[in-house]
Coordinates of C-alpha atoms and ligand atoms in Angstrom, one line a residue:
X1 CA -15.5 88.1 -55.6
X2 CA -17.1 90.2 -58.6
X3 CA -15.4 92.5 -60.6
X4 CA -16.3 93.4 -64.4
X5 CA -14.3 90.6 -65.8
X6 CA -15.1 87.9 -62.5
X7 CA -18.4 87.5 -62.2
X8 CA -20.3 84.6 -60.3
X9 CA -21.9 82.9 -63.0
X10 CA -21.3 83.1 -66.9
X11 CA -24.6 81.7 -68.4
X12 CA -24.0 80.8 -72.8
X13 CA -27.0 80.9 -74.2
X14 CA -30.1 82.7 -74.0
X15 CA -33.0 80.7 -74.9
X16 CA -35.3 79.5 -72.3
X17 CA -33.3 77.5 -70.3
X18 CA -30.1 80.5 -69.9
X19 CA -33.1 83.1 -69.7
X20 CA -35.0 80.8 -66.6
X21 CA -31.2 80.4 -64.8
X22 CA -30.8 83.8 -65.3
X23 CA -34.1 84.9 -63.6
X24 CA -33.5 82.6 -60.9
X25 CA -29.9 83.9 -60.1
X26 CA -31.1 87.4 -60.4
X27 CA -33.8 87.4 -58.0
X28 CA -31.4 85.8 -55.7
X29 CA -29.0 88.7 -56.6
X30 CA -26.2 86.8 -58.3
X31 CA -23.8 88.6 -60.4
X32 CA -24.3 87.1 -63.6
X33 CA -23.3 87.5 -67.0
X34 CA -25.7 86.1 -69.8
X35 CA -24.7 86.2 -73.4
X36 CA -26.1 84.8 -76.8
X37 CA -24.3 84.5 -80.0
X38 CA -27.2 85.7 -81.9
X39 CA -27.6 89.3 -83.2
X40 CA -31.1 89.7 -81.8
X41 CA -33.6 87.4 -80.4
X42 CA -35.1 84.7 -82.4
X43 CA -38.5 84.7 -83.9
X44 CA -38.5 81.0 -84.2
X45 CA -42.0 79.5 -83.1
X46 CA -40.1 76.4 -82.6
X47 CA -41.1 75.0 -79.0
X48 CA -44.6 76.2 -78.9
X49 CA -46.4 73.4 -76.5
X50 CA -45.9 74.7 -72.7
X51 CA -46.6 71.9 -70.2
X52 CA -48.8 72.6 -66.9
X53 CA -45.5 72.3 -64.6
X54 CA -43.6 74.8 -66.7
X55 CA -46.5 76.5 -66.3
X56 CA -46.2 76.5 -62.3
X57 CA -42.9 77.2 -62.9
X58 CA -43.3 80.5 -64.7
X59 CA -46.4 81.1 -62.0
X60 CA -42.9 81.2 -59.4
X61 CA -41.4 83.4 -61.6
X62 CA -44.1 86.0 -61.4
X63 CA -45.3 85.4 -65.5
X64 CA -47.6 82.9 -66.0
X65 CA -50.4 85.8 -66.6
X66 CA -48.9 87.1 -69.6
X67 CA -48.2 83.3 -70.9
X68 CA -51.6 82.5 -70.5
X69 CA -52.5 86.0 -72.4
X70 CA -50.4 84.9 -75.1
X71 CA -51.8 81.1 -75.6
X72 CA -54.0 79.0 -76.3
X73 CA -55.4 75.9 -73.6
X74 CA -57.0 73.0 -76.0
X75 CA -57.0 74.3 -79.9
X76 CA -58.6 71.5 -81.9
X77 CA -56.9 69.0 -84.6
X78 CA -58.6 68.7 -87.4
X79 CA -57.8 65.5 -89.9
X80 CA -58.4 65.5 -93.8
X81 CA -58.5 62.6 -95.4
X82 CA -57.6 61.9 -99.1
X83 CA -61.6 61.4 -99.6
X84 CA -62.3 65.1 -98.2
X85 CA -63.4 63.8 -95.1
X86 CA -62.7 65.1 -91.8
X87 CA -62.7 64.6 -87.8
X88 CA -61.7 66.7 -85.4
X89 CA -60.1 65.8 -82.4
X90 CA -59.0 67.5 -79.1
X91 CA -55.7 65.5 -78.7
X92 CA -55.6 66.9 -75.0
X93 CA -58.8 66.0 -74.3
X94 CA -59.5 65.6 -70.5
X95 CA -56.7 67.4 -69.6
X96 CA -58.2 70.0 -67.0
X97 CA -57.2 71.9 -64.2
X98 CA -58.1 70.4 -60.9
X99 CA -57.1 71.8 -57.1
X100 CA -53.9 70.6 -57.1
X101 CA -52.6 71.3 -60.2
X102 CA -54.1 74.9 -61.5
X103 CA -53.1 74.4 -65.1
X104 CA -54.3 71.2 -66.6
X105 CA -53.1 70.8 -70.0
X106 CA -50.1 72.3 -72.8
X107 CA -50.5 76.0 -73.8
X108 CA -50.0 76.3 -77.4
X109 CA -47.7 80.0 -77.7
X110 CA -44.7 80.3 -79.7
X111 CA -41.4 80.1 -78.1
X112 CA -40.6 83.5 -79.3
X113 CA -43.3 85.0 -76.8
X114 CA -42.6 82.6 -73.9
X115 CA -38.4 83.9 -74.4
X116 CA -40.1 87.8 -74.8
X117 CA -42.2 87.0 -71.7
X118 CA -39.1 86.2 -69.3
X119 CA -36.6 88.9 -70.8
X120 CA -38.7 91.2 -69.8
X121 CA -38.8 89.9 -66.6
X122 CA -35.2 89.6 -66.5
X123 CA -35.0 93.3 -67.2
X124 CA -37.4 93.7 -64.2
X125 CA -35.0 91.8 -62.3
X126 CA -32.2 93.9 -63.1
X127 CA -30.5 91.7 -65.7
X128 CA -30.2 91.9 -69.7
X129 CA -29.0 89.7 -72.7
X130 CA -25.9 90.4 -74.5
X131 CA -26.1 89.4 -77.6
X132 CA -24.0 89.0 -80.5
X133 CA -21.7 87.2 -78.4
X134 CA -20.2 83.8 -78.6
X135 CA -18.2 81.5 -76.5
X136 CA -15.2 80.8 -78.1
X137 CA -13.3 78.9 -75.7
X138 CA -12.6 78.1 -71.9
X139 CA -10.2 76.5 -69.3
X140 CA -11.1 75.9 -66.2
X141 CA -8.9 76.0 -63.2
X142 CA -9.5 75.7 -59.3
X143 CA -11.3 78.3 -58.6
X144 CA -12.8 79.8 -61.8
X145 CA -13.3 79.0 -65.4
X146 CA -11.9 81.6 -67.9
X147 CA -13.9 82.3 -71.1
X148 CA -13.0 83.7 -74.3
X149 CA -15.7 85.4 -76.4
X150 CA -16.0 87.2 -79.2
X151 CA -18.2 90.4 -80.1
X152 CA -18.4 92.2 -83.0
X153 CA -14.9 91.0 -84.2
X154 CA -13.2 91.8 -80.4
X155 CA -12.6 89.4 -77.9
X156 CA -12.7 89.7 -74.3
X157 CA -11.8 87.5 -71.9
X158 CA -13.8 86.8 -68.7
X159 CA -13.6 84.7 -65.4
X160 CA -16.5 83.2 -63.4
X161 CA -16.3 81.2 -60.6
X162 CA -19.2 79.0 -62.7
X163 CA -20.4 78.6 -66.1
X164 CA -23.7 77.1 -67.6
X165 CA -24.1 75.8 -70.5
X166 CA -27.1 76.6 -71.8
X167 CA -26.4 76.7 -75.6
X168 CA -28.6 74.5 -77.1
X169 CA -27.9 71.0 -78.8
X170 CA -24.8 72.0 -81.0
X171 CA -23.0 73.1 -77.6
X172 CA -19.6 74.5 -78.2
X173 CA -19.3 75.1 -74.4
X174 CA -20.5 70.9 -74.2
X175 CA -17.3 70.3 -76.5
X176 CA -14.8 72.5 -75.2
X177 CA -15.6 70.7 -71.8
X178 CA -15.4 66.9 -72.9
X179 CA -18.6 65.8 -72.6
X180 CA -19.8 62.9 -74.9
X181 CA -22.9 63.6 -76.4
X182 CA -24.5 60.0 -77.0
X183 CA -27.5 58.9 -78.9
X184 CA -28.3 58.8 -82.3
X185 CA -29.5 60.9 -85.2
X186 CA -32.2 59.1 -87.0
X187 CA -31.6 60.0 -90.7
X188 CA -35.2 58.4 -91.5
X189 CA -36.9 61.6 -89.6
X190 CA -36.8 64.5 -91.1
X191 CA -38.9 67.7 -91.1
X192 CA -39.5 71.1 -92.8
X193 CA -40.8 73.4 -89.9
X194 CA -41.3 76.9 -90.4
X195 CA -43.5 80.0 -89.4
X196 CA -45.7 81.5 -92.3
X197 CA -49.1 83.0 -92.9
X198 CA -51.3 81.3 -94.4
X199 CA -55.1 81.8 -96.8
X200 CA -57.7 79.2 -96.9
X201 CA -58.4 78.0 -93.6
X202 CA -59.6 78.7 -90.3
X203 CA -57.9 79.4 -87.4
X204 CA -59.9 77.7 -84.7
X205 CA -58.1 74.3 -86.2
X206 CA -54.8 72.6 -85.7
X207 CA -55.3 71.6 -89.5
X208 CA -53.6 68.5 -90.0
X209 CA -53.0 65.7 -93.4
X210 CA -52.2 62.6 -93.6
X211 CA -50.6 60.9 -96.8
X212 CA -48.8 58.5 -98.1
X213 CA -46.4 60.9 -98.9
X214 CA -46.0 61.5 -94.6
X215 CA -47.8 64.3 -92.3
X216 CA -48.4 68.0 -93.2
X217 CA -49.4 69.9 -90.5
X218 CA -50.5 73.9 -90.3
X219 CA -50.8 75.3 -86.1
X220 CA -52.3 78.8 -86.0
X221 CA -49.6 80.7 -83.4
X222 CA -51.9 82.4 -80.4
X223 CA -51.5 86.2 -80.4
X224 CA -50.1 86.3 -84.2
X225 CA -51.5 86.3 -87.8
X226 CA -48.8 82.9 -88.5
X227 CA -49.3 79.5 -88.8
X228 CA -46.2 76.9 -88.1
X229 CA -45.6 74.2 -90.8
X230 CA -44.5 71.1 -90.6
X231 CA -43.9 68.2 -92.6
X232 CA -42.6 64.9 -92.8
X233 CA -40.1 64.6 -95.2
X234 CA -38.7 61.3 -97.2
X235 CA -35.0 60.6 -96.6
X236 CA -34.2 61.5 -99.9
X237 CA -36.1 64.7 -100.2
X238 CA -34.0 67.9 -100.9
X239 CA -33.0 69.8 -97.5
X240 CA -33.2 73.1 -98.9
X241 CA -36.5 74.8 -97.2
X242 CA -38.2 77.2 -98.7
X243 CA -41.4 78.8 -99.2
X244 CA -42.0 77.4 -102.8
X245 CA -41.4 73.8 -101.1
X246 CA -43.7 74.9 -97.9
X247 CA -46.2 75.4 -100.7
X248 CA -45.7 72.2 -102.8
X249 CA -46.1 69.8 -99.9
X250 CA -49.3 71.6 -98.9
X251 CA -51.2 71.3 -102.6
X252 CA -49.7 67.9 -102.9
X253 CA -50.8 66.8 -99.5
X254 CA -53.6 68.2 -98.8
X255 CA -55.0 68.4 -102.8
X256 CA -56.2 71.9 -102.4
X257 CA -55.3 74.7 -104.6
X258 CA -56.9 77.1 -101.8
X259 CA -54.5 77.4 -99.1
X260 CA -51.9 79.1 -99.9
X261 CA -48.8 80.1 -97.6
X262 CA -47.1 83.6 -97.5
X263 CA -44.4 85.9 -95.5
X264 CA -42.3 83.2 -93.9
X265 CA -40.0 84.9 -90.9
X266 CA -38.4 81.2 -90.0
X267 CA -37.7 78.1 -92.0
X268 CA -36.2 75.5 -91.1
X269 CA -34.9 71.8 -91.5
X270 CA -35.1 69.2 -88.6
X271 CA -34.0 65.9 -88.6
X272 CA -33.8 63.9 -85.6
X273 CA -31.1 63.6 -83.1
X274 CA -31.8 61.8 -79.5
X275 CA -28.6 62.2 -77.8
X276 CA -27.8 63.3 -73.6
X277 CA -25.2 63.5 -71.7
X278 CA -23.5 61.0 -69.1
X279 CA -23.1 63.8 -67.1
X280 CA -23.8 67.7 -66.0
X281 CA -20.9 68.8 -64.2
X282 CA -16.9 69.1 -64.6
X283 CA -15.3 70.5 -62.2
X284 CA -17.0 74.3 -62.3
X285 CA -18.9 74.0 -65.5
X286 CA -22.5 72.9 -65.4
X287 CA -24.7 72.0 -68.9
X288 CA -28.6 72.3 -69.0
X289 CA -31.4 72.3 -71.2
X290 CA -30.9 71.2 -75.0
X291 CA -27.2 71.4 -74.4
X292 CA -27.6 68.3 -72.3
X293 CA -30.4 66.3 -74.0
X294 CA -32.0 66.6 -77.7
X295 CA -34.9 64.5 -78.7
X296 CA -37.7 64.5 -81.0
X297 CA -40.9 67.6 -81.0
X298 CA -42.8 64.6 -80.4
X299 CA -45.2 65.2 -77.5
X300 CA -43.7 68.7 -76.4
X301 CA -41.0 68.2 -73.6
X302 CA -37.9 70.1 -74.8
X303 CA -38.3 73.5 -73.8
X304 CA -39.9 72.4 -71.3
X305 CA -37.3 70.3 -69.9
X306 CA -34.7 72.7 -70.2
X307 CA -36.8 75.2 -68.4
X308 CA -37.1 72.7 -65.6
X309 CA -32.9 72.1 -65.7
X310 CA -32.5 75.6 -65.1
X311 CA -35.4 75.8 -62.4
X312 CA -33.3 72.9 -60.3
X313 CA -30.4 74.5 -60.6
X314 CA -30.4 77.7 -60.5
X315 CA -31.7 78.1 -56.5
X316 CA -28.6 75.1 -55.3
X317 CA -25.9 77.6 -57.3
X318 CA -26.7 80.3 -55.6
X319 CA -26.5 78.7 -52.4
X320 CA -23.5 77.7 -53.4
X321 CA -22.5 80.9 -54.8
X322 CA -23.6 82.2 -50.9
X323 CA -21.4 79.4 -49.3
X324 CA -22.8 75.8 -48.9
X325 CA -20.9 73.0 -49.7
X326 CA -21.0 72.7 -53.7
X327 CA -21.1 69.0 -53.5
X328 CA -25.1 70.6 -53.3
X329 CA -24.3 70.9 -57.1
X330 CA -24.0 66.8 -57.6
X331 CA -27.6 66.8 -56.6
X332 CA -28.8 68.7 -59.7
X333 CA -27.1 65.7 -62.1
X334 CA -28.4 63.3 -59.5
X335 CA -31.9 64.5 -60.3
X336 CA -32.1 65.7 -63.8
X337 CA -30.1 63.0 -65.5
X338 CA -33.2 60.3 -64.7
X339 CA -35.5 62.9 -66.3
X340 CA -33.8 63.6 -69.1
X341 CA -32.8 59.8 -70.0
X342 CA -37.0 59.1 -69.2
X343 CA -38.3 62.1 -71.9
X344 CA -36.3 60.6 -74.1
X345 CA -37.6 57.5 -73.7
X346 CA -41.0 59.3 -74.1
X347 CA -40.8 61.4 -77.0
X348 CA -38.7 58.1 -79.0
X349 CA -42.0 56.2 -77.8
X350 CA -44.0 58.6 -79.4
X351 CA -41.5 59.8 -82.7
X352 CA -42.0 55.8 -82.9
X353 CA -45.8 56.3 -83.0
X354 CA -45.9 59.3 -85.2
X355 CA -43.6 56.8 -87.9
X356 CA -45.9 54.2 -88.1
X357 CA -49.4 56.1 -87.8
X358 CA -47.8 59.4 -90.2
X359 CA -48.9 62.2 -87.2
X360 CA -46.8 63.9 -85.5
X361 CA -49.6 64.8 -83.1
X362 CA -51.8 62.2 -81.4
X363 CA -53.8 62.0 -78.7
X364 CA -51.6 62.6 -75.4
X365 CA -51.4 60.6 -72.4
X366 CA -50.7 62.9 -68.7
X367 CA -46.8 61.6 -68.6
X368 CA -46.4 64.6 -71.1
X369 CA -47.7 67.4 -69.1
X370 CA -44.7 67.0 -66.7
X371 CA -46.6 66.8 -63.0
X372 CA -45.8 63.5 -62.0
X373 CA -41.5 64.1 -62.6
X374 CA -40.5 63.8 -58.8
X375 CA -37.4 63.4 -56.8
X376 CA -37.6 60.4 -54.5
X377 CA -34.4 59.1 -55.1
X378 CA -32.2 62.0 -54.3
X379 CA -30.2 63.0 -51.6
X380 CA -32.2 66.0 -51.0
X381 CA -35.7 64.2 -50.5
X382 CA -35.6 62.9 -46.4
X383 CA -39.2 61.5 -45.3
X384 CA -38.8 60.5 -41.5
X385 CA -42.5 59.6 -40.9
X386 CA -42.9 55.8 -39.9
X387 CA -45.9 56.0 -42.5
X388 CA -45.7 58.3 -45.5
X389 CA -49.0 59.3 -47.6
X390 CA -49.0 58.9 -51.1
X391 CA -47.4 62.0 -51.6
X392 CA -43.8 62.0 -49.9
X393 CA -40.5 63.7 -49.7
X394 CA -39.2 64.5 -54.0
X395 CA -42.3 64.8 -54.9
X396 CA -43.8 68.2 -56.6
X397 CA -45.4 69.6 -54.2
X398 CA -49.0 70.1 -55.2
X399 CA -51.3 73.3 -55.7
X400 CA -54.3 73.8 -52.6
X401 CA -56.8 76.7 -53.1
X402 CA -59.3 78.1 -50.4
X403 CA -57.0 78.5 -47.7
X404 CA -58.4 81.1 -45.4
X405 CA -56.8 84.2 -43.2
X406 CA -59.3 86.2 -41.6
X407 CA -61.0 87.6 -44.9
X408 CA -58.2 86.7 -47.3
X409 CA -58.2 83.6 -49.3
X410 CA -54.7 82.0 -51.0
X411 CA -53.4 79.3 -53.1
X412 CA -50.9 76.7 -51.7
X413 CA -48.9 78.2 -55.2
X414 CA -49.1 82.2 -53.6
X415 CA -46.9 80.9 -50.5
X416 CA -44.4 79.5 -52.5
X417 CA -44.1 82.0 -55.2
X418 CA -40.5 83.8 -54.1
X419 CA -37.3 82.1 -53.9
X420 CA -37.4 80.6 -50.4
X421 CA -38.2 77.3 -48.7
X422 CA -41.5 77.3 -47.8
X423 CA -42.3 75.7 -44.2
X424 CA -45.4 74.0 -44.1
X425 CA -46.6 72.6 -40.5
X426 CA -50.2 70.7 -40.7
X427 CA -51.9 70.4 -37.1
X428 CA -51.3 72.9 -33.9
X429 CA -48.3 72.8 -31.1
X430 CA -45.5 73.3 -33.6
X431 CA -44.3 76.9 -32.2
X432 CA -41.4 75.8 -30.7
X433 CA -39.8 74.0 -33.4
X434 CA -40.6 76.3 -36.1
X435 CA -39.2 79.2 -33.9
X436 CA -36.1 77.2 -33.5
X437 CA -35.5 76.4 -36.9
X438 CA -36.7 80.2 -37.9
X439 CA -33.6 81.0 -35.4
X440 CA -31.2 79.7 -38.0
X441 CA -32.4 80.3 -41.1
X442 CA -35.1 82.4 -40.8
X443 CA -33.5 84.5 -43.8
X444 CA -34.5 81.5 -45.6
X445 CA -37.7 80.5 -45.0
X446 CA -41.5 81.5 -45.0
X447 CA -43.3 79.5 -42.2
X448 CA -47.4 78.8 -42.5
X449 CA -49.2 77.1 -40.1
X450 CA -52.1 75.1 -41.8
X451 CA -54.8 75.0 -39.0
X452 CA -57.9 76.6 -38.3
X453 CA -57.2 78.8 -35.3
X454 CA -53.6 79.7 -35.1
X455 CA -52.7 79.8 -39.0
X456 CA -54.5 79.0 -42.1
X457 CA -58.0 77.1 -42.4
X458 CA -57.6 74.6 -44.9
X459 CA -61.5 75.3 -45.7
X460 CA -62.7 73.0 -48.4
X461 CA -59.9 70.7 -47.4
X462 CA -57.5 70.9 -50.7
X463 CA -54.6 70.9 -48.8
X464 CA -55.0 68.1 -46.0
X465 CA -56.0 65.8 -49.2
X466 CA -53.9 66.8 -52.1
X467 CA -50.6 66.5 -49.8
X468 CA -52.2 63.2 -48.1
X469 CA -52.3 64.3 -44.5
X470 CA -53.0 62.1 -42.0
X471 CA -51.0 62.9 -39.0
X472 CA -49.6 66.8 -37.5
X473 CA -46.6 67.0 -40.2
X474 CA -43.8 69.4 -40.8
X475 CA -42.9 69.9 -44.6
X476 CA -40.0 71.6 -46.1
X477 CA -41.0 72.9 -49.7
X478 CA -37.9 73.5 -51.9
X479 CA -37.6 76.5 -53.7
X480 CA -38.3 74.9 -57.2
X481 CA -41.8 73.5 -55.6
X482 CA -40.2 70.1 -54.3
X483 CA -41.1 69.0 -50.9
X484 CA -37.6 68.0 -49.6
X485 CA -38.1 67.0 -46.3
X486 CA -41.7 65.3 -44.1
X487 CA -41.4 64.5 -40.6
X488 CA -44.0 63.7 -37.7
X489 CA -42.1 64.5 -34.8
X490 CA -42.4 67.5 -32.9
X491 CA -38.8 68.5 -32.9
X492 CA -36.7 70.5 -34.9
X493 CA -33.3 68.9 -34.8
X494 CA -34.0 66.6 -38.2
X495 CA -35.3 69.9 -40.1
X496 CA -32.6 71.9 -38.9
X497 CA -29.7 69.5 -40.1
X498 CA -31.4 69.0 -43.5
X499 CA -31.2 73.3 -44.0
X500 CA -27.8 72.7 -43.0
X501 CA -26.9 71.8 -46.9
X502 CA -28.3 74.7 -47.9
X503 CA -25.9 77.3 -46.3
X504 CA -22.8 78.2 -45.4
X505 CA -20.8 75.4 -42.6
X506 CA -19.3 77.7 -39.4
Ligands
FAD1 C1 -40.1 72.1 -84.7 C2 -39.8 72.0 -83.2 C3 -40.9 71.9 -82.3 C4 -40.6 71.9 -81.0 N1 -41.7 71.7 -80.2 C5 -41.5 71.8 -78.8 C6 -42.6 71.8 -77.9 O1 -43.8 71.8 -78.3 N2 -42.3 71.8 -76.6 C7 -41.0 71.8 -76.1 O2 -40.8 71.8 -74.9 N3 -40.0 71.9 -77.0 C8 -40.2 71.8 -78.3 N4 -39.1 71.9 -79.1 C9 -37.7 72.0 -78.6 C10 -37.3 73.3 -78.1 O3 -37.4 74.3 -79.1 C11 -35.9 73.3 -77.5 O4 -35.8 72.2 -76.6 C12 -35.5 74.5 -76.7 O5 -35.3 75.6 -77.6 C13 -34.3 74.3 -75.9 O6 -34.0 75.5 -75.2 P1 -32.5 75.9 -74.8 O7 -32.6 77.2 -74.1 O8 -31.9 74.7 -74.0 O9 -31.7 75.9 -76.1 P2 -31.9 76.9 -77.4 O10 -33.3 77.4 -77.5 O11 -31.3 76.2 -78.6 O12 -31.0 78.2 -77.1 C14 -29.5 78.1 -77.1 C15 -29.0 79.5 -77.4 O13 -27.6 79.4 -77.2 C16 -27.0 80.3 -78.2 N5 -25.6 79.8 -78.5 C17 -25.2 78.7 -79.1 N6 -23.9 78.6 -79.1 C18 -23.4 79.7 -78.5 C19 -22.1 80.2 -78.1 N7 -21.0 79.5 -78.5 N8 -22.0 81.4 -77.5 C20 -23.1 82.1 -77.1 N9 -24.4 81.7 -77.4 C21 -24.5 80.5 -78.1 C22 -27.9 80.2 -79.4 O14 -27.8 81.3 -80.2 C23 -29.3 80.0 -78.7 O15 -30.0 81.3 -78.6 C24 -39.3 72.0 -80.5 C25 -38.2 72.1 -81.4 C26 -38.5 72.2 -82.7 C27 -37.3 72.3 -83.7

């Protein structure tokens, strides 16, 4: 039921992971509400490396061409040392697209642009931030949670039968709900970051120092005239940022008088917190993105994480919302937890790393890029072949170009964009089962046939190989690009009862 003050969904927080859930629930046409405590939207470069699966993600969401407009694919380091030497160094170097995965490395773009980027296509969808309001408090009951917020000195009270958490790593929504926040903050790490301009160098450079005083590091933004700073600082530095400071470290660090830094619109200071949560759902409340996990800048994964929280999620709540069971909703802890407890893992490995050697950036392996996250071990991932490939029920489910209709050609990636299961069936004879599982959900799904004369010809062979065919195989592709269920058999009971989670029980 909807009404001005019961919505479906009450999404706190605005960043990219409330600004993904949101785009998700409003192309499924969720009533939503999304607010954001601040004023306006932030112009805070802060998460500016955009991993190739976030990348596929926002290719779903109908965006990735203005992302890639916006960024920058393989900017070069470049290291000065005390002596005036230098060496310059692509840190994702090898890092290229290949069939199954069209975008091979991070995209350098501020996060400012990437949150710009999906407003405007949440405005698209029908949907819109409201800022300058907060969460203040909530209590949940049986069938809704009640927020209070405040706006503008007022305060309004709202119901929804779910709220998100998507407010970032101080969480009031995370508190007011009981959940532990566990980890650490690592007083020895600390940062100045900011966005200024900058004279004196180039920017076709990462520009990058090393001292024994720590790292100083100047990234031109793609698409602006700004550079963002950051710095190492000692455990006993002042924590006041501000451009005379930016400026100091710089002509101490990098013993130039030449460069010098101007117009700051964000400064800030970082120090290092790894904490998660144990878990990401009471009751009817639901946390995502930094909310639920905080780790180090080290090696890019935050924002990127968080948009991946809210791309799981957002397609089970509003099945959900639309009447499945909402034990569907365990699966999304069941599956994002283990990711979230692994990037941590990661980015301590390589905050670790950046300690000892003083970078911050260093060469980066492909565990950061985000492809190989998978799904085996849930609930949702059923492979009932006696013999599975090397690619299997959980896992992503890869890219294929140069599959033929007549005179058109597609991508594996155009017949999932949308927000439906995507039916895959390799080999011929499978029109009786596909028409018997289109019978039931047929709302749900897109069905393609993946053989030369009676669907698509698989022409240079992309997608027999990337999905590791070697048998006539039905596939069900999730909505967030998962392959949930592989079978060999012609029949379409076993398909049929794994779409049952997915909607309403007669
Ligand atoms: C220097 C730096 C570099 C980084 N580099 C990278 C990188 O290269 N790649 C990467 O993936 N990540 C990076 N990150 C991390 C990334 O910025 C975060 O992980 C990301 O912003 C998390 O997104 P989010 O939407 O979960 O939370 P946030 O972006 O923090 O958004 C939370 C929102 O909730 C709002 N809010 C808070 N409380 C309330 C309330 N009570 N009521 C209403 N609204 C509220 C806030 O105003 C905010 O807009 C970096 C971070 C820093 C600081």
């Amino acid at each position: 039921m909807t009404s001005p003050n019961h919505i479906d969904v009450l999404i706190v927080g605005a960043g990219p992971t409330g600004l993904v859930l949101a785009c998700e629930l409003a192309r499924r046409n969720v009533a939503f509400r999304l607010i954001d405590a601040l004023p306006q939207p932030s112009v805070a470069s802060r998460g500016k490396g955009t991993q190739p699966r976030s990348l596929e993600v926002l290719d779903d969401l109908g965006v990735v061409d203005q992302v890639l407009a916006g960024g920058r694919f393989h900017l070069p380091l470049r290291f000065y040392d005390a002596n005036g030497g230098r060496k310059d160094q692509d840190i994702h170097e090898g890092h290229q697209p290949r069939p199954d995965a069209p975008y091979g490395s991070t995209l350098l773009i501020p996060q400012w642009r990437i949150e710009g980027i999906l407003r405007e296509r949440l405005a698209e969808l029908g949907g819109r931030v409201d800022y300058a309001t907060t969460l203040e408090d909530l209590t949940q009951g049986e069938t809704s949670v009640t927020a209070t917020l405040s706006h503008e000195g007022a305060t309004e009270t709202v119901r929804a039968s779910w709220l998100v958490a998507c407010d970032g790593g101080r969480s009031t929504t995370r508190r007011k709900l009981g959940i532990a926040f566990l980890g650490e903050t690592l007083e020895t790490h600390r940062m100045f970051v900011g966005d200024v301009k900058v004279s004196g160098v180039d920017r076709e450079f990462w520009h990058a120092w090393r001292t024994e005083d720590g790292f100083v590091g100047l990234a031109p933004l793609p698409g602006t005239d700004m550079y963002q700073f950051q710095a190492f600082i000692h455990p006993d530095a002042p924590t006041e940022p501000s451009l005379a400071v930016f400026q100091q470290i710089i002509d101490v660090r990098s013993g130039r008088s030449d460069i010098r830094l101007s117009d700051p619109t964000w400064m800030s200071f970082w120090r290092a917190n790894v904490r998660m949560v144990d878990r990401y759902r009471v009751g009817r409340a639901l946390v995502a993105g930094d909310a639920a996990h905080v780790h180090s800048p080290a090696g890019g994964q935050g924002m990127n994480t968080g948009i991946q929280d809210a791309y799981n999620l957002g397609w089970k709540l509003a099945a959900v919302i639309n009447g499945a069971n909402s034990a569907l909703l365990d699966t999304y802890e069941e599956e994002r937890l283990p990711v979230a407890a692994s990037v941590l893992g990661l980015s301590n490995a390589l905050l670790a790393q950046a300690a000892t050697t003083r970078h911050l950036v260093a060469p980066r392996g492909t565990e950061t890029l985000q492809l190989g996250i998978h799904y085996r071990n849930s609930g949702l991932a059923q492979d009932h072949r006696p013999a599975p490939g090397n690619v299997r029920a959980g896992d992503r489910a890869p890219d294929a170009p140069s599959l033929r209709d007549g005179d058109r050609e597609y991508r594996m990636f155009d017949l999932f964009r949308g927000p439906h299961f995507t039916l895959l069936a390799f080999g011929a004879g499978w029109d009786r089962v596909i028409a018997e599982i289109e019978a039931q959900f047929g709302g749900l799904l897109k069905r393609f046939v993946i053989e030369p004369t009676q669907g698509l010809h698989d022409t240079a062979g992309y997608a027999v190989q990337g999905y590791d065919i070697h048998a006539d195989t039905l596939l069900i592709v999730r909505p967030d690009g998962y392959i949930g269920f592989a079978a060999n058999e012609k029949a379409a009971g076993p398909a049929i009862s794994y779409m049952k989670a997915f909607v309403a029980s007669h």
